[in-house]
Short mmCIF file of N, CA and C in Angstrom, two decimals:
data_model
loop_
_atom_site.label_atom_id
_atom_site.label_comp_id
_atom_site.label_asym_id
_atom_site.label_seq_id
_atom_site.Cartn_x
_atom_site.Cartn_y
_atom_site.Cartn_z
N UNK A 1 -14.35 62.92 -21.26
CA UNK A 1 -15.67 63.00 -20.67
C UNK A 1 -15.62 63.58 -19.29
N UNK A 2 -16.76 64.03 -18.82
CA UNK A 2 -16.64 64.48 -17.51
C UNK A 2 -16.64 63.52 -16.53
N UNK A 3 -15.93 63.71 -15.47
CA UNK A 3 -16.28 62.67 -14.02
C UNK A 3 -17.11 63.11 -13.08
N UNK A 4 -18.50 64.19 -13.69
CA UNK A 4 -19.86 64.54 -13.22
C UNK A 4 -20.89 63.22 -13.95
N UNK A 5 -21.52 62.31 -13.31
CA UNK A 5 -22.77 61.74 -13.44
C UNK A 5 -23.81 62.93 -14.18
N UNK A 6 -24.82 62.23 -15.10
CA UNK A 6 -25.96 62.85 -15.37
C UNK A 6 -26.95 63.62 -14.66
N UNK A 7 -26.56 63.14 -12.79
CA UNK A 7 -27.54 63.38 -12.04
C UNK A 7 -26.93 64.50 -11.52
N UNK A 8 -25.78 64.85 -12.08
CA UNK A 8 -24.79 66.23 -11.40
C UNK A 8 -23.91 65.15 -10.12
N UNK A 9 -23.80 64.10 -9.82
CA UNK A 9 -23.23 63.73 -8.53
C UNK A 9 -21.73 63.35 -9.50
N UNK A 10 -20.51 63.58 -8.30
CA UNK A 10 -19.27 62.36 -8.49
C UNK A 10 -19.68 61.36 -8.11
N UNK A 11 -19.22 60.41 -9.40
CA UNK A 11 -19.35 59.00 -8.85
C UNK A 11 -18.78 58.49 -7.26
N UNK A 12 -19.06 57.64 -6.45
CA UNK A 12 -18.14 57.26 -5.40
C UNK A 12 -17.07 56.70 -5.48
N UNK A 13 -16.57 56.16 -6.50
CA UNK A 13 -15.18 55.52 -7.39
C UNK A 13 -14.42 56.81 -7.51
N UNK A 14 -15.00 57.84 -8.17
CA UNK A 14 -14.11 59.00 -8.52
C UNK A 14 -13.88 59.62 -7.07
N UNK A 15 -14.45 59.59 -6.10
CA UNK A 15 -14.24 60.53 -5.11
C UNK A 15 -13.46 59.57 -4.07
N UNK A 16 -13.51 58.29 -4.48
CA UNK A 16 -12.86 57.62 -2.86
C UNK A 16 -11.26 57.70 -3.81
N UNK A 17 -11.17 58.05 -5.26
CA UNK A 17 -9.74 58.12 -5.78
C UNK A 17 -9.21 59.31 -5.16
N UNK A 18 -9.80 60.40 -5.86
CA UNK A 18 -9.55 61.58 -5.19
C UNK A 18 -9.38 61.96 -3.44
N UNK A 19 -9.93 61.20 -2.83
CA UNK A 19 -9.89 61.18 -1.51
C UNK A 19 -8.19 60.01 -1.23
N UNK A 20 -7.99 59.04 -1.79
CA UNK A 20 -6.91 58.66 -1.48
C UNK A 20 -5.75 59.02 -2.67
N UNK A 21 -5.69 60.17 -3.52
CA UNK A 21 -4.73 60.86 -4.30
C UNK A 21 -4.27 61.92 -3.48
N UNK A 22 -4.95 62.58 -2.65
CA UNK A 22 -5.24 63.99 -1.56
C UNK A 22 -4.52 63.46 -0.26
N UNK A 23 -4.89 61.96 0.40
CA UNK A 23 -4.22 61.45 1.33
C UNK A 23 -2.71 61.11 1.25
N UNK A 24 -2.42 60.51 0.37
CA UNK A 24 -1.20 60.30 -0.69
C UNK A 24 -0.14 60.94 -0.61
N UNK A 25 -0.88 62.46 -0.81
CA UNK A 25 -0.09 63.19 -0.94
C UNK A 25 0.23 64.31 0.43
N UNK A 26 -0.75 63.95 1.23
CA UNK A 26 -0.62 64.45 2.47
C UNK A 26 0.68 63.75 3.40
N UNK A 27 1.88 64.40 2.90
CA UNK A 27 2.77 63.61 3.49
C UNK A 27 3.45 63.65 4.82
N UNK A 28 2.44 64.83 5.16
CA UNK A 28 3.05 65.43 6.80
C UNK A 28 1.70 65.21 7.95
N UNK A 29 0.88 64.46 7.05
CA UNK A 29 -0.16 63.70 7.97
C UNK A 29 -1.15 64.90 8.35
N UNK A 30 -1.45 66.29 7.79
CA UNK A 30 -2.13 67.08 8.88
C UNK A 30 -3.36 67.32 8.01
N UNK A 31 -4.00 66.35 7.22
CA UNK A 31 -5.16 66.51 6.48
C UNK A 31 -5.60 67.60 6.02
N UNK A 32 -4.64 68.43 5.32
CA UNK A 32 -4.35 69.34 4.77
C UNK A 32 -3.05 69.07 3.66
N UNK A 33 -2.97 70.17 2.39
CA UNK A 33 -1.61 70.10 1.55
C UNK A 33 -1.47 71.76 1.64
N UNK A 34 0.22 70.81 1.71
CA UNK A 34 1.10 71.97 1.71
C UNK A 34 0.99 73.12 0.44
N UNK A 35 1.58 73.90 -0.32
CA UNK A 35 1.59 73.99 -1.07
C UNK A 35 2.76 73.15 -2.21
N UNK A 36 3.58 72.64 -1.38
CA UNK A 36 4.96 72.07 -1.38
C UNK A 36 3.95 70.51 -2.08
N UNK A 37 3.40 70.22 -1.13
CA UNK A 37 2.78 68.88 -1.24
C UNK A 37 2.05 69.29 -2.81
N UNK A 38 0.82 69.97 -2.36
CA UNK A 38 -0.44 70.29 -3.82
C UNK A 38 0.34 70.01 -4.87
N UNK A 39 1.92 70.83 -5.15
CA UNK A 39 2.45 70.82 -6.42
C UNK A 39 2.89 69.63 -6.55
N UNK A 40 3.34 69.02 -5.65
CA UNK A 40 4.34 67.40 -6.14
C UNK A 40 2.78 66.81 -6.72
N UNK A 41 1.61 66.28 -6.04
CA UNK A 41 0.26 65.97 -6.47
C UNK A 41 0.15 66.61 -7.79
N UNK A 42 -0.11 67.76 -8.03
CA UNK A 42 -0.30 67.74 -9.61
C UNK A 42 0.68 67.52 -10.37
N UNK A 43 2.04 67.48 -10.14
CA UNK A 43 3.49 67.46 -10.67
C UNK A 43 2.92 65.68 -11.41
N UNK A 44 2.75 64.84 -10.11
CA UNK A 44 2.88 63.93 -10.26
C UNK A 44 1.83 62.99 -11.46
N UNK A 45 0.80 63.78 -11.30
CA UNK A 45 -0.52 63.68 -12.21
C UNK A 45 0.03 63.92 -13.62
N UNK A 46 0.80 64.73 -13.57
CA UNK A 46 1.19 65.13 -15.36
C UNK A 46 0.51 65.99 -16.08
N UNK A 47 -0.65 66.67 -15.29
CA UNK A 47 -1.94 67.43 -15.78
C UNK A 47 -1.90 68.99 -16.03
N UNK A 48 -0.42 69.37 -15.13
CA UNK A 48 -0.33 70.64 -15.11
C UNK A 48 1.30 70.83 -15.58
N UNK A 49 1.50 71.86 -16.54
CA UNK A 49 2.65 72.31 -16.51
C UNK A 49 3.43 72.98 -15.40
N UNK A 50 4.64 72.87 -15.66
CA UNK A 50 5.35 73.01 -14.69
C UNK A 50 5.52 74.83 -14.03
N UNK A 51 5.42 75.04 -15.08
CA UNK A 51 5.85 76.37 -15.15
C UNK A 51 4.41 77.24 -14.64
N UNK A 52 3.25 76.35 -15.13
CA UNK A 52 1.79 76.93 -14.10
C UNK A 52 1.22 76.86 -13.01
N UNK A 53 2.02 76.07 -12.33
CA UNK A 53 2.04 75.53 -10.99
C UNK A 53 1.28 76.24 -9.57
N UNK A 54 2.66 77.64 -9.78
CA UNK A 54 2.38 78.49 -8.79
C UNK A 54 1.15 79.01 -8.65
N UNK A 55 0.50 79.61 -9.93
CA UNK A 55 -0.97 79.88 -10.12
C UNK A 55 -2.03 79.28 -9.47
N UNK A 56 -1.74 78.54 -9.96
CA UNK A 56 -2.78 77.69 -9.68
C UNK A 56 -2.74 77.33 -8.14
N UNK A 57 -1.65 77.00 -7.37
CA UNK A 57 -1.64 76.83 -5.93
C UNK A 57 -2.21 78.38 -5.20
N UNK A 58 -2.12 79.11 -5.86
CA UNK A 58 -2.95 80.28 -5.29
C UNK A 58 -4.83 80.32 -5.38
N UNK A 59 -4.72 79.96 -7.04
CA UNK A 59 -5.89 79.92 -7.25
C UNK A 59 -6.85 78.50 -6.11
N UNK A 60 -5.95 77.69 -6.15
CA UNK A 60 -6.46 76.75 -5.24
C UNK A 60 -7.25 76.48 -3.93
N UNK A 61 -5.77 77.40 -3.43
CA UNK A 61 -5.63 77.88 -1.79
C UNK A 61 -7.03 78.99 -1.83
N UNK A 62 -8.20 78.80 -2.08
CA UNK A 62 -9.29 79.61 -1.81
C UNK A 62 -9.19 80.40 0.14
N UNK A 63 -8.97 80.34 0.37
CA UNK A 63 -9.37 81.17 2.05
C UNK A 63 -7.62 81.50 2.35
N UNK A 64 -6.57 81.49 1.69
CA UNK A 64 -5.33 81.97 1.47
C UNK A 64 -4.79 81.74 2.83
N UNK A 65 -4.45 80.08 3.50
CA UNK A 65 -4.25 79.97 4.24
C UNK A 65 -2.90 79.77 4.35
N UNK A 66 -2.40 79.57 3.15
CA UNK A 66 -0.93 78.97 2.68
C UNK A 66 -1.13 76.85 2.50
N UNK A 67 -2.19 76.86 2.73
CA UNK A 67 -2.56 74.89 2.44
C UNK A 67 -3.66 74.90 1.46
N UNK A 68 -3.74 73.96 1.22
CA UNK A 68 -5.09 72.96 0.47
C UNK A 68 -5.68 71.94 1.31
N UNK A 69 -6.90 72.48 1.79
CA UNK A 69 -7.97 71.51 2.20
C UNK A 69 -8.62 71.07 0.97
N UNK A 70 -9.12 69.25 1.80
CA UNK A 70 -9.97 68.28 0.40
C UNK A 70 -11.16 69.02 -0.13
N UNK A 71 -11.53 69.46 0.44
CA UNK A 71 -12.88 70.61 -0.16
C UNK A 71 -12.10 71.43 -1.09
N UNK A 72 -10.94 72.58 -0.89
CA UNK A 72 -10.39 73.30 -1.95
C UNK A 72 -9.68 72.74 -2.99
N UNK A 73 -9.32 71.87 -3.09
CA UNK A 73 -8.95 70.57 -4.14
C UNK A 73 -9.71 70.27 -4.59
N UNK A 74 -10.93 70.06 -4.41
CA UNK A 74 -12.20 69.53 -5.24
C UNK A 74 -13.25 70.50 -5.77
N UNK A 75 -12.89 71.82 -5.28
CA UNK A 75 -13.49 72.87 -5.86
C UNK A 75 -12.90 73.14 -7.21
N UNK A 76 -11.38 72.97 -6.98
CA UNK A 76 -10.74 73.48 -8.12
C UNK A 76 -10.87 72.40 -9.12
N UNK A 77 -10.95 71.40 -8.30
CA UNK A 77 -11.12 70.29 -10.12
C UNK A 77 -12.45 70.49 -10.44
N UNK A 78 -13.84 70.82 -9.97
CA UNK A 78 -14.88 70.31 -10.79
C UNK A 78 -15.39 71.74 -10.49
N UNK A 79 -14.51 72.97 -10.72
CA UNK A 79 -14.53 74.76 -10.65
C UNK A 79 -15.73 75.05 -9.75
N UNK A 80 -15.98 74.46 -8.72
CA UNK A 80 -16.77 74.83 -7.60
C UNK A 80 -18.17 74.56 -7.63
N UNK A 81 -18.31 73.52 -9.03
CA UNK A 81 -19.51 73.30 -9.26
C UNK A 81 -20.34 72.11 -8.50
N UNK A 82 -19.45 71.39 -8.14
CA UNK A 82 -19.94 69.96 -7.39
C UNK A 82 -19.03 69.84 -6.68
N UNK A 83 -18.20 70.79 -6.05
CA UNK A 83 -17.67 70.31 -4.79
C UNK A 83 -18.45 70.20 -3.21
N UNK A 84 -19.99 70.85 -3.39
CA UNK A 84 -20.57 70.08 -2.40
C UNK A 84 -20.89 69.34 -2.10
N UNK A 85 -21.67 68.35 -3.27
CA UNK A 85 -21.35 67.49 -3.21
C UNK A 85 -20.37 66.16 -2.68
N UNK A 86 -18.92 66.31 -3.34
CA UNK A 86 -18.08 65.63 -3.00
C UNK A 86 -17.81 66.19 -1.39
N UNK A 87 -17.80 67.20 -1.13
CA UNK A 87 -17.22 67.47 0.47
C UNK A 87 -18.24 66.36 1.56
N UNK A 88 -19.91 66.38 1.41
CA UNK A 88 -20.26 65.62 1.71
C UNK A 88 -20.12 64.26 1.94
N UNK A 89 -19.52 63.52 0.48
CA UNK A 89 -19.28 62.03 0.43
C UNK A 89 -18.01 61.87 0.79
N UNK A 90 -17.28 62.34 0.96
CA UNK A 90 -15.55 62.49 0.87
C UNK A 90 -15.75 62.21 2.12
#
């Protein structure tokens, strides 16, 4: 099922997870992920193959900074559809 509500919102359960899965994994404290970091986070999730990794840390990294901000993490899980949402409540 989706973790979009009927009303189009993330629940606040789903987003305070995601907000402390993102912290978690922020292991160099700079509220940002590495790309080093992003991959251990999905590594660790089990959600992504290994071998698709790199892709996707590109596809991620939207403004190609070489990191993942919580906004570009949450674009990529709910494909940019309700990540305004969540950037708001987050």
């Amino acid at each position: 099922g989706s973790v979009v509500s009927k009303n189009g919102q993330v629940p606040r359960e789903v987003q305070r997870r995601i907000r402390a899965a993102f912290e978690d994994a922020d292991t160099s404290g700079t509220g940002v992920l590495s790309v080093s970091e992003a991959s251990a986070l999905l590594s660790s999730m089990q959600v992504v193959p290994e071998r698709e990794l790199e892709k996707i840390m590109k596809d991620m990294d939207i403004n190609g900074n070489g990191t993942i901000s919580v906004e570009e993490f949450c674009t990529y899980l709910f494909d940019g559809s309700k990540a305004e949402s969540v950037r708001v409540s987050l």
